[in-house]
CSV table of C-alpha atoms in Angstrom, one decimal:
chain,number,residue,atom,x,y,z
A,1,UNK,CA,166.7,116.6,80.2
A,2,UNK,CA,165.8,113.3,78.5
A,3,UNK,CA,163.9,112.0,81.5
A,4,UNK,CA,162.1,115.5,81.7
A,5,UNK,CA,161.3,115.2,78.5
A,6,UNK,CA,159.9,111.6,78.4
A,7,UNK,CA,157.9,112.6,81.7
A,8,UNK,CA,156.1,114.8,79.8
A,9,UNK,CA,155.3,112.9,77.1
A,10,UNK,CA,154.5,110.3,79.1
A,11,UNK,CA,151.8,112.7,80.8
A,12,UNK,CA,150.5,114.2,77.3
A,13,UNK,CA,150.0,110.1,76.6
A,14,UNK,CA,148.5,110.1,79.8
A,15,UNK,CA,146.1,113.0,79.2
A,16,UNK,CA,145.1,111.7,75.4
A,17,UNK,CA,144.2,108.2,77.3
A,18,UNK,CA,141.9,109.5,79.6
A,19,UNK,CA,140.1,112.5,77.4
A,20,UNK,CA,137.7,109.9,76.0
A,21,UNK,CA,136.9,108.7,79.5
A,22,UNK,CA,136.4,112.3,81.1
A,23,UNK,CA,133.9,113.9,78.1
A,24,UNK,CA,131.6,111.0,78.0
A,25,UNK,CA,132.4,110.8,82.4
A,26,UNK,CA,129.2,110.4,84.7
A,27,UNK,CA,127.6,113.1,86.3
A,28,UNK,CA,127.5,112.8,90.0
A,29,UNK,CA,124.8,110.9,91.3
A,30,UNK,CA,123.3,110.2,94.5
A,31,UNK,CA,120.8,108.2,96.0
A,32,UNK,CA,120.6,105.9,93.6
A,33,UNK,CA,122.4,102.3,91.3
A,34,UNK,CA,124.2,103.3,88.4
A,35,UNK,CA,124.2,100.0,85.8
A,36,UNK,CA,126.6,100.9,83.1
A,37,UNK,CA,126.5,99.6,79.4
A,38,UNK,CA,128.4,99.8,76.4
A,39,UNK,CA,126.6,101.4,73.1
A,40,UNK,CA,128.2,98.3,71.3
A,41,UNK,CA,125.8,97.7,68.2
A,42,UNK,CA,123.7,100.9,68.7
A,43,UNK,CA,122.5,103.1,70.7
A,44,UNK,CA,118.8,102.0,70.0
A,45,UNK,CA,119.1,98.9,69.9
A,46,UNK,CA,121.1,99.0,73.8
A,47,UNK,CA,118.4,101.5,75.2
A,48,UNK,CA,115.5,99.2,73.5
A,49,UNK,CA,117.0,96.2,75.4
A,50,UNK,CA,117.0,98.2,78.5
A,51,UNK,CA,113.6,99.5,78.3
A,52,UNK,CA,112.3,96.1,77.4
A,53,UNK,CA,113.4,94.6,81.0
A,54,UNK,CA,112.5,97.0,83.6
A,55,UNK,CA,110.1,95.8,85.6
A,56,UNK,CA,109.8,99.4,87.4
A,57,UNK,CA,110.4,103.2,86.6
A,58,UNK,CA,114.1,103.6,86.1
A,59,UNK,CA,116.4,106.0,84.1
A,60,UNK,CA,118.8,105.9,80.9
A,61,UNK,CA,121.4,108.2,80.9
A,62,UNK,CA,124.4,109.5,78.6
A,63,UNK,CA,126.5,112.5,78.0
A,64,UNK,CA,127.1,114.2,74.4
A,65,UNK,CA,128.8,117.1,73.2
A,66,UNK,CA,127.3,119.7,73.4
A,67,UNK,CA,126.9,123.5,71.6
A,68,UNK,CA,128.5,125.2,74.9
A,69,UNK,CA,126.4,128.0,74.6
A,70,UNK,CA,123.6,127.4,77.1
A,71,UNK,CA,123.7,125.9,81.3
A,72,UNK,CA,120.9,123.6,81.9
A,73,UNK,CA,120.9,123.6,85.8
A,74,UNK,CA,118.4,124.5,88.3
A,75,UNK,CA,118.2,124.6,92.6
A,76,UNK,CA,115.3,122.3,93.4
A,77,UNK,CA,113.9,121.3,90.1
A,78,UNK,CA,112.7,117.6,90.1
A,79,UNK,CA,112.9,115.1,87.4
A,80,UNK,CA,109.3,113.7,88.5
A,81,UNK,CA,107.0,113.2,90.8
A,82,UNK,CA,109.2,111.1,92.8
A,83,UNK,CA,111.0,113.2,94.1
A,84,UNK,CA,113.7,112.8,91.8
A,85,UNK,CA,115.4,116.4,91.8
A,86,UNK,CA,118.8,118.0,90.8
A,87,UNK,CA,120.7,119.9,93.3
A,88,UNK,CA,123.7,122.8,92.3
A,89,UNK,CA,125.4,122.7,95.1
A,90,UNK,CA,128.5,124.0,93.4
A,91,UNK,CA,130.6,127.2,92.6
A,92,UNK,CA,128.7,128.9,89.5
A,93,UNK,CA,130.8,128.3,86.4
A,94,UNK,CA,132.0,131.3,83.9
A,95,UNK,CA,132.7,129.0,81.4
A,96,UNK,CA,129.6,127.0,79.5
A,97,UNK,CA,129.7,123.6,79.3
A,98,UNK,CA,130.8,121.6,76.9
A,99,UNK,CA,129.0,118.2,77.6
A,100,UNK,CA,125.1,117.6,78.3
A,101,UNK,CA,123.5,114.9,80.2
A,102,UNK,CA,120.5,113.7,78.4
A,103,UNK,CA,118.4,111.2,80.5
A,104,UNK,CA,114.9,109.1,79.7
A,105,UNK,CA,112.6,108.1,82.3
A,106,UNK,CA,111.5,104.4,81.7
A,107,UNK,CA,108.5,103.6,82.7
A,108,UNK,CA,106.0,100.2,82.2
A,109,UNK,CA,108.4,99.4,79.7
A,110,UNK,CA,108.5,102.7,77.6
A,111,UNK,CA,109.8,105.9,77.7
A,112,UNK,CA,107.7,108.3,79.1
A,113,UNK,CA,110.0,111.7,79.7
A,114,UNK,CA,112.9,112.9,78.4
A,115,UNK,CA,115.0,115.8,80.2
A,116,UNK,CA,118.5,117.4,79.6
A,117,UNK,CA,121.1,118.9,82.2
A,118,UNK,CA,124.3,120.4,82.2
A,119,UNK,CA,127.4,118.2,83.2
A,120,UNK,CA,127.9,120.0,86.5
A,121,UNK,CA,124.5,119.0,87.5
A,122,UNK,CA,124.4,116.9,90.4
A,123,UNK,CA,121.7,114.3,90.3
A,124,UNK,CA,119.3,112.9,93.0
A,125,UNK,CA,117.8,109.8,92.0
A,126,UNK,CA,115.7,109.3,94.3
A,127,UNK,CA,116.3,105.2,95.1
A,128,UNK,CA,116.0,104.2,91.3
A,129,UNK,CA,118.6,102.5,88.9
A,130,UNK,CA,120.1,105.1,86.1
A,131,UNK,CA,121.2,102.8,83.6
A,132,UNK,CA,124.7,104.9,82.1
A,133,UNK,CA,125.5,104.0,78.6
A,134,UNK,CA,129.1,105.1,76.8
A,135,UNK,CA,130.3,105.7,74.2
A,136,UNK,CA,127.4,107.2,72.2
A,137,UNK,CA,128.4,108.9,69.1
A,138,UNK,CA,125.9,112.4,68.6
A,139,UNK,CA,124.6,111.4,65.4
A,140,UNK,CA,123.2,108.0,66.8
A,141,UNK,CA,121.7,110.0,69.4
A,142,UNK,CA,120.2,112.7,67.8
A,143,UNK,CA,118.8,109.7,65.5
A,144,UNK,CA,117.1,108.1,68.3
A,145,UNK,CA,116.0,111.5,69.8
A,146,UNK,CA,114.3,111.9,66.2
A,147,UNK,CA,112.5,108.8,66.8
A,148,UNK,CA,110.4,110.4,68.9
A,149,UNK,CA,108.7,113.3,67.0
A,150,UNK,CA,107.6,110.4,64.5
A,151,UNK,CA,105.1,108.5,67.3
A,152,UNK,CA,102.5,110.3,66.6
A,153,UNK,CA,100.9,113.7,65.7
A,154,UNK,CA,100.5,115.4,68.9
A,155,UNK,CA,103.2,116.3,71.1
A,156,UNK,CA,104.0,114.4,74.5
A,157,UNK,CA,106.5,115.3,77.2
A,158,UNK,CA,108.6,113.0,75.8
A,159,UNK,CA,108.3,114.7,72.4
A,160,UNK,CA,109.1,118.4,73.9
A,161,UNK,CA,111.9,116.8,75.8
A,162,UNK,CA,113.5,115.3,72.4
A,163,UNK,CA,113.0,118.2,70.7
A,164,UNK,CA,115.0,120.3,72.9
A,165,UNK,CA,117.5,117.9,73.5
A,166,UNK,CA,118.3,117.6,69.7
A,167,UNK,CA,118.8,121.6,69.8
A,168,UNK,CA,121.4,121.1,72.1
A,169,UNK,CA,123.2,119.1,69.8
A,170,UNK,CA,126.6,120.1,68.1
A,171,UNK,CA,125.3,121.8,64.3
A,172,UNK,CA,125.9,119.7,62.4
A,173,UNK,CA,123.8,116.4,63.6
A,174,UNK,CA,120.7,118.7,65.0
A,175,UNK,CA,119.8,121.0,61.8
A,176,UNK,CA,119.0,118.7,59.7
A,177,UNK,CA,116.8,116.9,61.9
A,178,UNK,CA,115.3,120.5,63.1
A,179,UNK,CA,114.9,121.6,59.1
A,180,UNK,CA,112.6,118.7,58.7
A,181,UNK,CA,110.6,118.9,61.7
A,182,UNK,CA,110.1,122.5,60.8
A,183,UNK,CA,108.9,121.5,57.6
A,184,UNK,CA,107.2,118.3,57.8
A,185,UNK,CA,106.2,117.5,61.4
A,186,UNK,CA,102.4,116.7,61.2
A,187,UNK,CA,101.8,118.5,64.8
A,188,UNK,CA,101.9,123.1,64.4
A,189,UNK,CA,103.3,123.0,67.6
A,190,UNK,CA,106.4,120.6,67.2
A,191,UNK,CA,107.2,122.9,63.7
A,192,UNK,CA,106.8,126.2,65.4
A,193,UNK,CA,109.7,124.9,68.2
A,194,UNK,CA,111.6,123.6,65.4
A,195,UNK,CA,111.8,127.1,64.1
A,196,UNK,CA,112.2,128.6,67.3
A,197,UNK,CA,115.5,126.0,67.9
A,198,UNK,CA,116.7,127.4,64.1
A,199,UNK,CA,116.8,130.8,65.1
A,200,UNK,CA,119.1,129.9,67.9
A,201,UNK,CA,121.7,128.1,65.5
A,202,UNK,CA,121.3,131.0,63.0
A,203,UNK,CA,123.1,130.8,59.7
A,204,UNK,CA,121.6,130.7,55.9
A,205,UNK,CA,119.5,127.4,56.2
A,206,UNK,CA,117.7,129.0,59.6
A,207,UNK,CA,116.8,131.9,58.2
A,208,UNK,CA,115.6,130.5,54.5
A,209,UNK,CA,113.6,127.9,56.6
A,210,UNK,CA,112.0,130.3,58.6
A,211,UNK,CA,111.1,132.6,55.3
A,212,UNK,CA,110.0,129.0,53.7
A,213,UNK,CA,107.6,128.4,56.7
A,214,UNK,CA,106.0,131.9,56.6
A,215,UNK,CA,105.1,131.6,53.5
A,216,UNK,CA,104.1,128.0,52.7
A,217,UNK,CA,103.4,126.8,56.7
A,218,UNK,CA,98.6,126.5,56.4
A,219,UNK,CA,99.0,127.3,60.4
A,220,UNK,CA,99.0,131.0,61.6
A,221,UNK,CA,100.3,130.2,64.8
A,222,UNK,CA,103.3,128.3,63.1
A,223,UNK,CA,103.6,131.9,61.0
A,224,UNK,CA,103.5,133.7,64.0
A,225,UNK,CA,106.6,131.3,65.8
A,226,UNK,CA,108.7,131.8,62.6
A,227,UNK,CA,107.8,135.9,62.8
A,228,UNK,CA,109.9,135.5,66.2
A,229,UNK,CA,112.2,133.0,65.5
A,230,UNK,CA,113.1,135.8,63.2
A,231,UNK,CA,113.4,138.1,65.5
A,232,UNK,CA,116.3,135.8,67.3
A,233,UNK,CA,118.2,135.9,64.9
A,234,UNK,CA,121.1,138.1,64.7
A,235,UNK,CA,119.9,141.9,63.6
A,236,UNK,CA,122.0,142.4,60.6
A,237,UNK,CA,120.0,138.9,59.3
A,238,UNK,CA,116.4,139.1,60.9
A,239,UNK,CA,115.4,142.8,60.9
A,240,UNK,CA,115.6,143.2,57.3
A,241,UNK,CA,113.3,139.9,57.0
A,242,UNK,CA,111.0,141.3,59.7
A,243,UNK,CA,110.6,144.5,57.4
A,244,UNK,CA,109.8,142.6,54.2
A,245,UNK,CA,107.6,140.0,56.2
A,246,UNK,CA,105.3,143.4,57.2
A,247,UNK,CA,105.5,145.5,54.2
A,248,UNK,CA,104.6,141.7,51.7
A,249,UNK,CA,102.9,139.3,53.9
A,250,UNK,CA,99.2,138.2,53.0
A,251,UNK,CA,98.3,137.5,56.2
A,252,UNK,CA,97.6,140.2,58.6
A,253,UNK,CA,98.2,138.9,61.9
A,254,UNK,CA,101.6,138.0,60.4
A,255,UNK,CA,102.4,141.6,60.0
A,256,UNK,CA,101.3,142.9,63.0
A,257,UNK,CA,103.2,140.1,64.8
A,258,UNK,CA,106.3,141.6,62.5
A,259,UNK,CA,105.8,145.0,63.3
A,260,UNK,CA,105.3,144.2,67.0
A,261,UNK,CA,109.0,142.3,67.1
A,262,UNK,CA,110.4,145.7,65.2
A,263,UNK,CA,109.5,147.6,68.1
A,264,UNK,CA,110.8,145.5,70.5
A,265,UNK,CA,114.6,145.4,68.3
A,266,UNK,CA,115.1,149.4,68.8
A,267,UNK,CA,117.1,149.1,65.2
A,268,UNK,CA,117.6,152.0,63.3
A,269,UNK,CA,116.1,150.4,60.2
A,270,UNK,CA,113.0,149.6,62.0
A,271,UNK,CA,112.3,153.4,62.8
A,272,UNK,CA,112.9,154.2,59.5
A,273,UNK,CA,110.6,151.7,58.3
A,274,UNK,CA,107.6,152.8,61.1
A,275,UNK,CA,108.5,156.3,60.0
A,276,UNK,CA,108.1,155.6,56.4
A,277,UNK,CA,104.6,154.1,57.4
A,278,UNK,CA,103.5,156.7,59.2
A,279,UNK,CA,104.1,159.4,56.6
A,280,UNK,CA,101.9,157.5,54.0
């Protein structure tokens, strides 16, 4: 019994040892070197050192935790135009992952792309050098994710790419980076996906910064994203704020875009609401 019993807590010891080492494990990878790094001081300042000595188009690579909600995996996408693609050549999962590969694509010494995949993802790089870097906490990355919505007003690919990847984020580290973009981002476009990434997350501070931004956002088109990020949010929270956006708004493109995503929910309330319209 004793030895049993130290066998197993030898395996749980075991287990504990290796957890680390399996959620922050490589994806696989193919056709291509894999340079690994510690995060050590930071994560900016490792991936700046890395950037700063390619001398041709390479890759930086880590894995985070992850929401779990969503699979980013495709058949026959590619990371670029060379060729660089991700393959699914396994069984289809019923469980959503818990860990996402975020990856930057260096180029004459800068960043140019940034793209996120599931942990299942198997990666084809295409003859160039992923640099791997462990150990990166979320809140370091989403901080240097952040970086790049601040270089400059309009959006770039690597922009989109950070913008999305911070969304994939655990809660916690993404919404208060997404609450500020919303609000402050100089660029319509990178404030009406900040909304749109709210919705998703849901809660309180979504929906009051999607009222905030309907009323106070100079951009229709940012109105009009935050009229549907409202309508992605769960019923009970967005239909009633789709009803008061279209019986109060100012703007009238704002209501009609309101009214349009009351039609599409099917809820009772929004019946009542086009019927007690329609009778006046």
């Amino acid at each position: 019994m004793r030895r049993l019993v130290n066998s197993s807590i030898g395996l749980v010891l075991l287990m504990l040892a290796l957890s680390p080492a399996i959620a922050g494990a490589q994806p696989k990878i193919t056709n291509g070197r894999v340079q690994t790094h510690a995060a050590g001081a930071g994560l900016d300042q490792t991936v700046r050192a890395i950037v700063g000595q390619q001398s041709e188009p390479a890759w930086i690579g880590y894995t985070v935790p992850t929401r779990g909600e969503r699979r980013v995996c495709c058949t026959g996408c590619t990371f670029d135009d060379r060729a660089i693609a991700l393959e699914t050549g396994r069984p289809v999962r019923l469980e959503a992952p818990q860990t996402l590969v975020i990856l930057y694509r260096v180029e004459d010494r800068a960043i140019q792309r940034i793209r996120i995949f599931s942990e299942e993802c198997e990666l084809d790089a295409g003859g160039r050098t992923i640099h791997w870097v462990e150990g990166v906490k979320p809140a370091d990355s989403v901080k240097l994710l952040a970086s790049f919505l601040s270089r400059g007003d309009r959006p770039s690919s690597s922009t989109n790419g950070a913008i999305v990847a911070i969304a994939m984020h655990e809660d916690s580290v993404a919404v208060p980076v997404l609450l500020d973009a919303a609000r402050g981002h100089a660029d319509p476009k990178v404030r009406g996906d900040a909304l749109f990434w709210l919705a998703q997350k849901a809660g309180d501070k979504a929906a009051g910064a999607i009222t905030e931004r309907l009323e106070q956002d100079p951009d229709t088109d940012v109105k009009r994203r935050a009229v549907f990020a409202l309508s992605q949010l769960p019923r009970d929270e967005g239909v009633p704020l789709l009803i008061q956006v279209a019986k109060t708004n100012k703007n009238a493109a704002v209501r009609k875009q309101a009214m349009f995503w009351l039609g599409q929910s099917h809820d009772r309330r929004a019946l009542d609401f086009f019927a007690e319209v329609l009778a006046k």
